[in-house]
Amino acid sequence: FKRILTTYPLFLEYPDSSTPFVLTTDASGIGIGGILRQDTPSGTKINYFKSRVLDDTERRYDTIEQEALAIFWCISELRSYIGDSDFIVETDHKPLENFH
């Protein structure tokens, strides 16, 4: 997540309907966020950034719950952008890697 934010161009591009989306999410003790991108033959296209601060209750969640919340919240917030397109969710949280 941090690598994408610091290495890719930080400007947004229009989506390509022929390419699936990749949603990379992450959570910390204070916030959650995600990056919606498309990996194309010509390179990675950043489509959207989304983040927010966790409220007091969410800060008390276990790590797995915060990571799952990041996925759920990002999908919910970006549903109108993703539409019916195929997408892949990437997470660095091992217990959620094989979640389908």
PDB file of N, CA and C in Angstrom:
ATOM      1  N   PHE A   1       0.832  -1.186   0.000  1.00  0.00           N
ATOM      2  CA  PHE A   1       0.000   0.000   0.000  1.00  0.00           C
ATOM      3  C   PHE A   1       0.877   1.250   0.000  1.00  0.00           C
ATOM      4  N   LYS A   2       1.807   1.328   0.944  1.00  0.00           N
ATOM      5  CA  LYS A   2       2.696   2.487   1.000  1.00  0.00           C
ATOM      6  C   LYS A   2       3.575   2.562  -0.235  1.00  0.00           C
ATOM      7  N   ARG A   3       3.995   1.401  -0.736  1.00  0.00           N
ATOM      8  CA  ARG A   3       4.845   1.369  -1.928  1.00  0.00           C
ATOM      9  C   ARG A   3       4.111   1.982  -3.116  1.00  0.00           C
ATOM     10  N   ILE A   4       2.841   1.642  -3.283  1.00  0.00           N
ATOM     11  CA  ILE A   4       2.060   2.188  -4.395  1.00  0.00           C
ATOM     12  C   ILE A   4       1.940   3.707  -4.259  1.00  0.00           C
ATOM     13  N   LEU A   5       1.671   4.163  -3.043  1.00  0.00           N
ATOM     14  CA  LEU A   5       1.503   5.603  -2.828  1.00  0.00           C
ATOM     15  C   LEU A   5       2.778   6.392  -3.054  1.00  0.00           C
ATOM     16  N   THR A   6       3.925   5.744  -2.907  1.00  0.00           N
ATOM     17  CA  THR A   6       5.188   6.472  -3.024  1.00  0.00           C
ATOM     18  C   THR A   6       5.937   6.230  -4.320  1.00  0.00           C
ATOM     19  N   THR A   7       5.521   5.236  -5.122  1.00  0.00           N
ATOM     20  CA  THR A   7       6.285   4.946  -6.333  1.00  0.00           C
ATOM     21  C   THR A   7       5.516   5.190  -7.622  1.00  0.00           C
ATOM     22  N   TYR A   8       4.210   5.024  -7.617  1.00  0.00           N
ATOM     23  CA  TYR A   8       3.453   5.213  -8.846  1.00  0.00           C
ATOM     24  C   TYR A   8       3.124   6.687  -9.030  1.00  0.00           C
ATOM     25  N   PRO A   9       2.839   7.076 -10.251  1.00  0.00           N
ATOM     26  CA  PRO A   9       2.389   8.457 -10.460  1.00  0.00           C
ATOM     27  C   PRO A   9       1.128   8.713  -9.637  1.00  0.00           C
ATOM     28  N   LEU A  10       1.067   9.844  -8.989  1.00  0.00           N
ATOM     29  CA  LEU A  10      -0.050  10.132  -8.101  1.00  0.00           C
ATOM     30  C   LEU A  10      -1.137  10.954  -8.776  1.00  0.00           C
ATOM     31  N   PHE A  11      -1.412  10.664 -10.038  1.00  0.00           N
ATOM     32  CA  PHE A  11      -2.532  11.296 -10.720  1.00  0.00           C
ATOM     33  C   PHE A  11      -3.501  10.199 -11.135  1.00  0.00           C
ATOM     34  N   LEU A  12      -4.762  10.548 -11.228  1.00  0.00           N
ATOM     35  CA  LEU A  12      -5.801   9.570 -11.522  1.00  0.00           C
ATOM     36  C   LEU A  12      -6.047   9.481 -13.012  1.00  0.00           C
ATOM     37  N   GLU A  13      -6.383   8.269 -13.454  1.00  0.00           N
ATOM     38  CA  GLU A  13      -6.667   8.044 -14.866  1.00  0.00           C
ATOM     39  C   GLU A  13      -8.059   7.457 -15.025  1.00  0.00           C
ATOM     40  N   TYR A  14      -8.641   7.661 -16.196  1.00  0.00           N
ATOM     41  CA  TYR A  14      -9.942   7.079 -16.488  1.00  0.00           C
ATOM     42  C   TYR A  14      -9.814   5.568 -16.582  1.00  0.00           C
ATOM     43  N   PRO A  15     -10.839   4.836 -16.134  1.00  0.00           N
ATOM     44  CA  PRO A  15     -10.764   3.376 -16.193  1.00  0.00           C
ATOM     45  C   PRO A  15     -10.887   2.854 -17.617  1.00  0.00           C
ATOM     46  N   ASP A  16     -10.301   1.690 -17.829  1.00  0.00           N
ATOM     47  CA  ASP A  16     -10.387   0.971 -19.095  1.00  0.00           C
ATOM     48  C   ASP A  16     -11.338  -0.196 -18.871  1.00  0.00           C
ATOM     49  N   SER A  17     -12.492  -0.180 -19.505  1.00  0.00           N
ATOM     50  CA  SER A  17     -13.516  -1.197 -19.259  1.00  0.00           C
ATOM     51  C   SER A  17     -13.095  -2.604 -19.677  1.00  0.00           C
ATOM     52  N   SER A  18     -12.033  -2.736 -20.435  1.00  0.00           N
ATOM     53  CA  SER A  18     -11.585  -4.064 -20.863  1.00  0.00           C
ATOM     54  C   SER A  18     -10.564  -4.679 -19.900  1.00  0.00           C
ATOM     55  N   THR A  19     -10.199  -3.951 -18.853  1.00  0.00           N
ATOM     56  CA  THR A  19      -9.182  -4.413 -17.909  1.00  0.00           C
ATOM     57  C   THR A  19      -9.787  -4.518 -16.514  1.00  0.00           C
ATOM     58  N   PRO A  20      -9.555  -5.644 -15.804  1.00  0.00           N
ATOM     59  CA  PRO A  20     -10.110  -5.758 -14.449  1.00  0.00           C
ATOM     60  C   PRO A  20      -9.453  -4.773 -13.480  1.00  0.00           C
ATOM     61  N   PHE A  21     -10.205  -4.418 -12.459  1.00  0.00           N
ATOM     62  CA  PHE A  21      -9.699  -3.546 -11.406  1.00  0.00           C
ATOM     63  C   PHE A  21      -8.943  -4.364 -10.364  1.00  0.00           C
ATOM     64  N   VAL A  22      -8.013  -3.707  -9.683  1.00  0.00           N
ATOM     65  CA  VAL A  22      -7.340  -4.275  -8.518  1.00  0.00           C
ATOM     66  C   VAL A  22      -7.534  -3.279  -7.380  1.00  0.00           C
ATOM     67  N   LEU A  23      -8.104  -3.761  -6.286  1.00  0.00           N
ATOM     68  CA  LEU A  23      -8.327  -2.926  -5.111  1.00  0.00           C
ATOM     69  C   LEU A  23      -7.354  -3.365  -4.026  1.00  0.00           C
ATOM     70  N   THR A  24      -6.411  -2.511  -3.688  1.00  0.00           N
ATOM     71  CA  THR A  24      -5.439  -2.793  -2.633  1.00  0.00           C
ATOM     72  C   THR A  24      -5.872  -2.039  -1.390  1.00  0.00           C
ATOM     73  N   THR A  25      -6.088  -2.778  -0.296  1.00  0.00           N
ATOM     74  CA  THR A  25      -6.566  -2.159   0.936  1.00  0.00           C
ATOM     75  C   THR A  25      -5.575  -2.380   2.071  1.00  0.00           C
ATOM     76  N   ASP A  26      -5.686  -1.534   3.080  1.00  0.00           N
ATOM     77  CA  ASP A  26      -4.844  -1.686   4.265  1.00  0.00           C
ATOM     78  C   ASP A  26      -5.516  -0.982   5.436  1.00  0.00           C
ATOM     79  N   ALA A  27      -5.134  -1.410   6.629  1.00  0.00           N
ATOM     80  CA  ALA A  27      -5.651  -0.804   7.854  1.00  0.00           C
ATOM     81  C   ALA A  27      -4.500  -0.603   8.825  1.00  0.00           C
ATOM     82  N   SER A  28      -4.639   0.416   9.629  1.00  0.00           N
ATOM     83  CA  SER A  28      -3.692   0.638  10.720  1.00  0.00           C
ATOM     84  C   SER A  28      -4.520   0.827  11.979  1.00  0.00           C
ATOM     85  N   GLY A  29      -3.900   1.125  13.052  1.00  0.00           N
ATOM     86  CA  GLY A  29      -4.644   1.346  14.283  1.00  0.00           C
ATOM     87  C   GLY A  29      -5.475   2.611  14.277  1.00  0.00           C
ATOM     88  N   ILE A  30      -5.249   3.479  13.288  1.00  0.00           N
ATOM     89  CA  ILE A  30      -5.973   4.758  13.269  1.00  0.00           C
ATOM     90  C   ILE A  30      -6.787   5.006  12.003  1.00  0.00           C
ATOM     91  N   GLY A  31      -6.545   4.245  10.934  1.00  0.00           N
ATOM     92  CA  GLY A  31      -7.270   4.501   9.696  1.00  0.00           C
ATOM     93  C   GLY A  31      -7.302   3.315   8.760  1.00  0.00           C
ATOM     94  N   ILE A  32      -8.142   3.428   7.738  1.00  0.00           N
ATOM     95  CA  ILE A  32      -8.247   2.417   6.689  1.00  0.00           C
ATOM     96  C   ILE A  32      -8.211   3.124   5.340  1.00  0.00           C
ATOM     97  N   GLY A  33      -7.847   2.384   4.312  1.00  0.00           N
ATOM     98  CA  GLY A  33      -7.812   2.995   2.996  1.00  0.00           C
ATOM     99  C   GLY A  33      -7.645   1.979   1.899  1.00  0.00           C
ATOM    100  N   GLY A  34      -7.756   2.473   0.676  1.00  0.00           N
ATOM    101  CA  GLY A  34      -7.604   1.610  -0.479  1.00  0.00           C
ATOM    102  C   GLY A  34      -7.220   2.396  -1.714  1.00  0.00           C
ATOM    103  N   ILE A  35      -6.643   1.670  -2.645  1.00  0.00           N
ATOM    104  CA  ILE A  35      -6.262   2.223  -3.940  1.00  0.00           C
ATOM    105  C   ILE A  35      -6.892   1.342  -5.006  1.00  0.00           C
ATOM    106  N   LEU A  36      -7.644   1.945  -5.907  1.00  0.00           N
ATOM    107  CA  LEU A  36      -8.225   1.224  -7.031  1.00  0.00           C
ATOM    108  C   LEU A  36      -7.354   1.489  -8.244  1.00  0.00           C
ATOM    109  N   ARG A  37      -6.898   0.413  -8.873  1.00  0.00           N
ATOM    110  CA  ARG A  37      -5.998   0.565 -10.014  1.00  0.00           C
ATOM    111  C   ARG A  37      -6.312  -0.485 -11.063  1.00  0.00           C
ATOM    112  N   GLN A  38      -5.689  -0.315 -12.226  1.00  0.00           N
ATOM    113  CA  GLN A  38      -5.752  -1.299 -13.301  1.00  0.00           C
ATOM    114  C   GLN A  38      -4.334  -1.524 -13.803  1.00  0.00           C
ATOM    115  N   ASP A  39      -3.966  -2.796 -13.912  1.00  0.00           N
ATOM    116  CA  ASP A  39      -2.656  -3.152 -14.448  1.00  0.00           C
ATOM    117  C   ASP A  39      -2.822  -3.460 -15.929  1.00  0.00           C
ATOM    118  N   THR A  40      -2.293  -2.594 -16.774  1.00  0.00           N
ATOM    119  CA  THR A  40      -2.432  -2.728 -18.223  1.00  0.00           C
ATOM    120  C   THR A  40      -1.070  -3.025 -18.839  1.00  0.00           C
ATOM    121  N   PRO A  41      -1.046  -3.475 -20.086  1.00  0.00           N
ATOM    122  CA  PRO A  41       0.242  -3.713 -20.749  1.00  0.00           C
ATOM    123  C   PRO A  41       1.135  -2.468 -20.789  1.00  0.00           C
ATOM    124  N   SER A  42       0.521  -1.299 -20.796  1.00  0.00           N
ATOM    125  CA  SER A  42       1.313  -0.067 -20.842  1.00  0.00           C
ATOM    126  C   SER A  42       1.709   0.437 -19.449  1.00  0.00           C
ATOM    127  N   GLY A  43       1.292  -0.269 -18.402  1.00  0.00           N
ATOM    128  CA  GLY A  43       1.657   0.116 -17.042  1.00  0.00           C
ATOM    129  C   GLY A  43       0.461   0.168 -16.109  1.00  0.00           C
ATOM    130  N   THR A  44       0.712   0.555 -14.892  1.00  0.00           N
ATOM    131  CA  THR A  44      -0.333   0.646 -13.877  1.00  0.00           C
ATOM    132  C   THR A  44      -1.058   1.981 -13.986  1.00  0.00           C
ATOM    133  N   LYS A  45      -2.400   1.908 -13.977  1.00  0.00           N
ATOM    134  CA  LYS A  45      -3.236   3.103 -14.008  1.00  0.00           C
ATOM    135  C   LYS A  45      -3.927   3.232 -12.656  1.00  0.00           C
ATOM    136  N   ILE A  46      -3.673   4.314 -11.950  1.00  0.00           N
ATOM    137  CA  ILE A  46      -4.346   4.581 -10.681  1.00  0.00           C
ATOM    138  C   ILE A  46      -5.681   5.246 -10.994  1.00  0.00           C
ATOM    139  N   ASN A  47      -6.773   4.640 -10.497  1.00  0.00           N
ATOM    140  CA  ASN A  47      -8.104   5.157 -10.766  1.00  0.00           C
ATOM    141  C   ASN A  47      -8.704   5.943  -9.597  1.00  0.00           C
ATOM    142  N   TYR A  48      -8.386   5.528  -8.367  1.00  0.00           N
ATOM    143  CA  TYR A  48      -9.041   6.168  -7.224  1.00  0.00           C
ATOM    144  C   TYR A  48      -8.272   5.880  -5.939  1.00  0.00           C
ATOM    145  N   PHE A  49      -8.216   6.861  -5.051  1.00  0.00           N
ATOM    146  CA  PHE A  49      -7.696   6.704  -3.694  1.00  0.00           C
ATOM    147  C   PHE A  49      -8.855   6.934  -2.731  1.00  0.00           C
ATOM    148  N   LYS A  50      -8.907   6.172  -1.652  1.00  0.00           N
ATOM    149  CA  LYS A  50      -9.973   6.344  -0.664  1.00  0.00           C
ATOM    150  C   LYS A  50      -9.409   6.025   0.717  1.00  0.00           C
ATOM    151  N   SER A  51      -9.701   6.874   1.714  1.00  0.00           N
ATOM    152  CA  SER A  51      -9.255   6.582   3.078  1.00  0.00           C
ATOM    153  C   SER A  51     -10.124   7.323   4.080  1.00  0.00           C
ATOM    154  N   ARG A  52     -10.053   6.862   5.315  1.00  0.00           N
ATOM    155  CA  ARG A  52     -10.746   7.551   6.401  1.00  0.00           C
ATOM    156  C   ARG A  52     -10.131   7.146   7.733  1.00  0.00           C
ATOM    157  N   VAL A  53     -10.418   7.944   8.743  1.00  0.00           N
ATOM    158  CA  VAL A  53      -9.965   7.679  10.105  1.00  0.00           C
ATOM    159  C   VAL A  53     -10.961   6.734  10.774  1.00  0.00           C
ATOM    160  N   LEU A  54     -10.449   5.802  11.574  1.00  0.00           N
ATOM    161  CA  LEU A  54     -11.324   4.909  12.333  1.00  0.00           C
ATOM    162  C   LEU A  54     -11.942   5.657  13.506  1.00  0.00           C
ATOM    163  N   ASP A  55     -13.203   5.317  13.828  1.00  0.00           N
ATOM    164  CA  ASP A  55     -13.809   5.929  15.012  1.00  0.00           C
ATOM    165  C   ASP A  55     -13.321   5.186  16.264  1.00  0.00           C
ATOM    166  N   ASP A  56     -13.722   5.657  17.431  1.00  0.00           N
ATOM    167  CA  ASP A  56     -13.234   5.083  18.689  1.00  0.00           C
ATOM    168  C   ASP A  56     -13.555   3.594  18.814  1.00  0.00           C
ATOM    169  N   THR A  57     -14.750   3.197  18.411  1.00  0.00           N
ATOM    170  CA  THR A  57     -15.130   1.787  18.481  1.00  0.00           C
ATOM    171  C   THR A  57     -14.288   0.954  17.529  1.00  0.00           C
ATOM    172  N   GLU A  58     -14.115   1.419  16.300  1.00  0.00           N
ATOM    173  CA  GLU A  58     -13.344   0.673  15.299  1.00  0.00           C
ATOM    174  C   GLU A  58     -11.873   0.547  15.682  1.00  0.00           C
ATOM    175  N   ARG A  59     -11.356   1.498  16.423  1.00  0.00           N
ATOM    176  CA  ARG A  59      -9.955   1.427  16.872  1.00  0.00           C
ATOM    177  C   ARG A  59      -9.730   0.288  17.855  1.00  0.00           C
ATOM    178  N   ARG A  60     -10.798  -0.171  18.495  1.00  0.00           N
ATOM    179  CA  ARG A  60     -10.692  -1.286  19.431  1.00  0.00           C
ATOM    180  C   ARG A  60     -10.863  -2.637  18.742  1.00  0.00           C
ATOM    181  N   TYR A  61     -11.176  -2.645  17.450  1.00  0.00           N
ATOM    182  CA  TYR A  61     -11.297  -3.901  16.706  1.00  0.00           C
ATOM    183  C   TYR A  61      -9.954  -4.618  16.677  1.00  0.00           C
ATOM    184  N   ASP A  62     -10.012  -5.952  16.579  1.00  0.00           N
ATOM    185  CA  ASP A  62      -8.799  -6.733  16.335  1.00  0.00           C
ATOM    186  C   ASP A  62      -8.272  -6.390  14.948  1.00  0.00           C
ATOM    187  N   THR A  63      -7.024  -6.723  14.702  1.00  0.00           N
ATOM    188  CA  THR A  63      -6.397  -6.422  13.410  1.00  0.00           C
ATOM    189  C   THR A  63      -7.174  -7.024  12.252  1.00  0.00           C
ATOM    190  N   ILE A  64      -7.591  -8.284  12.378  1.00  0.00           N
ATOM    191  CA  ILE A  64      -8.313  -8.930  11.278  1.00  0.00           C
ATOM    192  C   ILE A  64      -9.628  -8.207  10.999  1.00  0.00           C
ATOM    193  N   GLU A  65     -10.276  -7.701  12.043  1.00  0.00           N
ATOM    194  CA  GLU A  65     -11.530  -6.971  11.851  1.00  0.00           C
ATOM    195  C   GLU A  65     -11.284  -5.623  11.171  1.00  0.00           C
ATOM    196  N   GLN A  66     -10.210  -4.950  11.525  1.00  0.00           N
ATOM    197  CA  GLN A  66      -9.880  -3.684  10.865  1.00  0.00           C
ATOM    198  C   GLN A  66      -9.534  -3.911   9.398  1.00  0.00           C
ATOM    199  N   GLU A  67      -8.786  -4.970   9.112  1.00  0.00           N
ATOM    200  CA  GLU A  67      -8.428  -5.275   7.720  1.00  0.00           C
ATOM    201  C   GLU A  67      -9.672  -5.642   6.912  1.00  0.00           C
ATOM    202  N   ALA A  68     -10.569  -6.435   7.493  1.00  0.00           N
ATOM    203  CA  ALA A  68     -11.815  -6.796   6.807  1.00  0.00           C
ATOM    204  C   ALA A  68     -12.697  -5.563   6.610  1.00  0.00           C
ATOM    205  N   LEU A  69     -12.728  -4.684   7.598  1.00  0.00           N
ATOM    206  CA  LEU A  69     -13.481  -3.434   7.471  1.00  0.00           C
ATOM    207  C   LEU A  69     -12.938  -2.596   6.323  1.00  0.00           C
ATOM    208  N   ALA A  70     -11.622  -2.544   6.178  1.00  0.00           N
ATOM    209  CA  ALA A  70     -11.022  -1.782   5.077  1.00  0.00           C
ATOM    210  C   ALA A  70     -11.506  -2.315   3.735  1.00  0.00           C
ATOM    211  N   ILE A  71     -11.538  -3.637   3.590  1.00  0.00           N
ATOM    212  CA  ILE A  71     -12.011  -4.243   2.341  1.00  0.00           C
ATOM    213  C   ILE A  71     -13.484  -3.912   2.119  1.00  0.00           C
ATOM    214  N   PHE A  72     -14.311  -4.177   3.135  1.00  0.00           N
ATOM    215  CA  PHE A  72     -15.753  -3.940   3.018  1.00  0.00           C
ATOM    216  C   PHE A  72     -16.055  -2.477   2.707  1.00  0.00           C
ATOM    217  N   TRP A  73     -15.428  -1.568   3.453  1.00  0.00           N
ATOM    218  CA  TRP A  73     -15.697  -0.142   3.277  1.00  0.00           C
ATOM    219  C   TRP A  73     -15.271   0.337   1.897  1.00  0.00           C
ATOM    220  N   CYS A  74     -14.091  -0.083   1.447  1.00  0.00           N
ATOM    221  CA  CYS A  74     -13.613   0.354   0.124  1.00  0.00           C
ATOM    222  C   CYS A  74     -14.515  -0.167  -0.989  1.00  0.00           C
ATOM    223  N   ILE A  75     -14.920  -1.427  -0.898  1.00  0.00           N
ATOM    224  CA  ILE A  75     -15.825  -1.970  -1.920  1.00  0.00           C
ATOM    225  C   ILE A  75     -17.145  -1.206  -1.898  1.00  0.00           C
ATOM    226  N   SER A  76     -17.682  -0.960  -0.710  1.00  0.00           N
ATOM    227  CA  SER A  76     -18.948  -0.218  -0.597  1.00  0.00           C
ATOM    228  C   SER A  76     -18.830   1.190  -1.168  1.00  0.00           C
ATOM    229  N   GLU A  77     -17.763   1.882  -0.829  1.00  0.00           N
ATOM    230  CA  GLU A  77     -17.564   3.254  -1.289  1.00  0.00           C
ATOM    231  C   GLU A  77     -17.286   3.345  -2.790  1.00  0.00           C
ATOM    232  N   LEU A  78     -16.635   2.334  -3.337  1.00  0.00           N
ATOM    233  CA  LEU A  78     -16.235   2.380  -4.748  1.00  0.00           C
ATOM    234  C   LEU A  78     -17.145   1.562  -5.654  1.00  0.00           C
ATOM    235  N   ARG A  79     -18.235   1.014  -5.112  1.00  0.00           N
ATOM    236  CA  ARG A  79     -19.139   0.167  -5.898  1.00  0.00           C
ATOM    237  C   ARG A  79     -19.668   0.898  -7.126  1.00  0.00           C
ATOM    238  N   SER A  80     -20.038   2.151  -6.985  1.00  0.00           N
ATOM    239  CA  SER A  80     -20.570   2.883  -8.139  1.00  0.00           C
ATOM    240  C   SER A  80     -19.484   3.117  -9.186  1.00  0.00           C
ATOM    241  N   TYR A  81     -18.251   3.172  -8.766  1.00  0.00           N
ATOM    242  CA  TYR A  81     -17.130   3.357  -9.687  1.00  0.00           C
ATOM    243  C   TYR A  81     -16.774   2.041 -10.379  1.00  0.00           C
ATOM    244  N   ILE A  82     -16.765   0.949  -9.610  1.00  0.00           N
ATOM    245  CA  ILE A  82     -16.416  -0.368 -10.148  1.00  0.00           C
ATOM    246  C   ILE A  82     -17.551  -0.919 -11.008  1.00  0.00           C
ATOM    247  N   GLY A  83     -18.782  -0.667 -10.580  1.00  0.00           N
ATOM    248  CA  GLY A  83     -19.934  -1.184 -11.308  1.00  0.00           C
ATOM    249  C   GLY A  83     -19.969  -2.701 -11.286  1.00  0.00           C
ATOM    250  N   ASP A  84     -20.236  -3.297 -12.440  1.00  0.00           N
ATOM    251  CA  ASP A  84     -20.287  -4.753 -12.557  1.00  0.00           C
ATOM    252  C   ASP A  84     -18.977  -5.340 -13.052  1.00  0.00           C
ATOM    253  N   SER A  85     -17.930  -4.556 -13.065  1.00  0.00           N
ATOM    254  CA  SER A  85     -16.629  -5.022 -13.555  1.00  0.00           C
ATOM    255  C   SER A  85     -16.026  -6.055 -12.607  1.00  0.00           C
ATOM    256  N   ASP A  86     -15.208  -6.928 -13.169  1.00  0.00           N
ATOM    257  CA  ASP A  86     -14.442  -7.855 -12.344  1.00  0.00           C
ATOM    258  C   ASP A  86     -13.381  -7.072 -11.587  1.00  0.00           C
ATOM    259  N   PHE A  87     -13.080  -7.517 -10.373  1.00  0.00           N
ATOM    260  CA  PHE A  87     -11.995  -6.883  -9.628  1.00  0.00           C
ATOM    261  C   PHE A  87     -11.360  -7.884  -8.674  1.00  0.00           C
ATOM    262  N   ILE A  88     -10.127  -7.607  -8.336  1.00  0.00           N
ATOM    263  CA  ILE A  88      -9.335  -8.424  -7.421  1.00  0.00           C
ATOM    264  C   ILE A  88      -9.055  -7.567  -6.196  1.00  0.00           C
ATOM    265  N   VAL A  89      -9.138  -8.168  -5.018  1.00  0.00           N
ATOM    266  CA  VAL A  89      -8.793  -7.463  -3.788  1.00  0.00           C
ATOM    267  C   VAL A  89      -7.433  -7.963  -3.317  1.00  0.00           C
ATOM    268  N   GLU A  90      -6.525  -7.036  -3.063  1.00  0.00           N
ATOM    269  CA  GLU A  90      -5.207  -7.362  -2.513  1.00  0.00           C
ATOM    270  C   GLU A  90      -5.132  -6.868  -1.073  1.00  0.00           C
ATOM    271  N   THR A  91      -4.610  -7.721  -0.206  1.00  0.00           N
ATOM    272  CA  THR A  91      -4.394  -7.337   1.185  1.00  0.00           C
ATOM    273  C   THR A  91      -3.074  -7.918   1.651  1.00  0.00           C
ATOM    274  N   ASP A  92      -2.455  -7.259   2.608  1.00  0.00           N
ATOM    275  CA  ASP A  92      -1.213  -7.779   3.170  1.00  0.00           C
ATOM    276  C   ASP A  92      -1.470  -8.585   4.442  1.00  0.00           C
ATOM    277  N   HIS A  93      -2.736  -8.785   4.779  1.00  0.00           N
ATOM    278  CA  HIS A  93      -3.097  -9.505   5.999  1.00  0.00           C
ATOM    279  C   HIS A  93      -3.290 -10.984   5.670  1.00  0.00           C
ATOM    280  N   LYS A  94      -2.359 -11.814   6.080  1.00  0.00           N
ATOM    281  CA  LYS A  94      -2.321 -13.236   5.713  1.00  0.00           C
ATOM    282  C   LYS A  94      -3.630 -13.988   5.969  1.00  0.00           C
ATOM    283  N   PRO A  95      -4.299 -13.830   7.127  1.00  0.00           N
ATOM    284  CA  PRO A  95      -5.534 -14.587   7.355  1.00  0.00           C
ATOM    285  C   PRO A  95      -6.653 -14.279   6.355  1.00  0.00           C
ATOM    286  N   LEU A  96      -6.590 -13.142   5.679  1.00  0.00           N
ATOM    287  CA  LEU A  96      -7.634 -12.782   4.715  1.00  0.00           C
ATOM    288  C   LEU A  96      -7.236 -13.058   3.267  1.00  0.00           C
ATOM    289  N   GLU A  97      -6.022 -13.525   3.030  1.00  0.00           N
ATOM    290  CA  GLU A  97      -5.547 -13.693   1.652  1.00  0.00           C
ATOM    291  C   GLU A  97      -6.362 -14.696   0.844  1.00  0.00           C
ATOM    292  N   ASN A  98      -6.869 -15.746   1.464  1.00  0.00           N
ATOM    293  CA  ASN A  98      -7.622 -16.765   0.728  1.00  0.00           C
ATOM    294  C   ASN A  98      -9.124 -16.633   0.918  1.00  0.00           C
ATOM    295  N   PHE A  99      -9.561 -15.482   1.368  1.00  0.00           N
ATOM    296  CA  PHE A  99     -10.985 -15.224   1.563  1.00  0.00           C
ATOM    297  C   PHE A  99     -11.642 -15.004   0.207  1.00  0.00           C
ATOM    298  N   HIS A 100     -12.722 -15.718  -0.056  1.00  0.00           N
ATOM    299  CA  HIS A 100     -13.421 -15.593  -1.351  1.00  0.00           C
ATOM    300  C   HIS A 100     -14.856 -15.188  -1.126  1.00  0.00           C
TER     301      HIS A 100
END
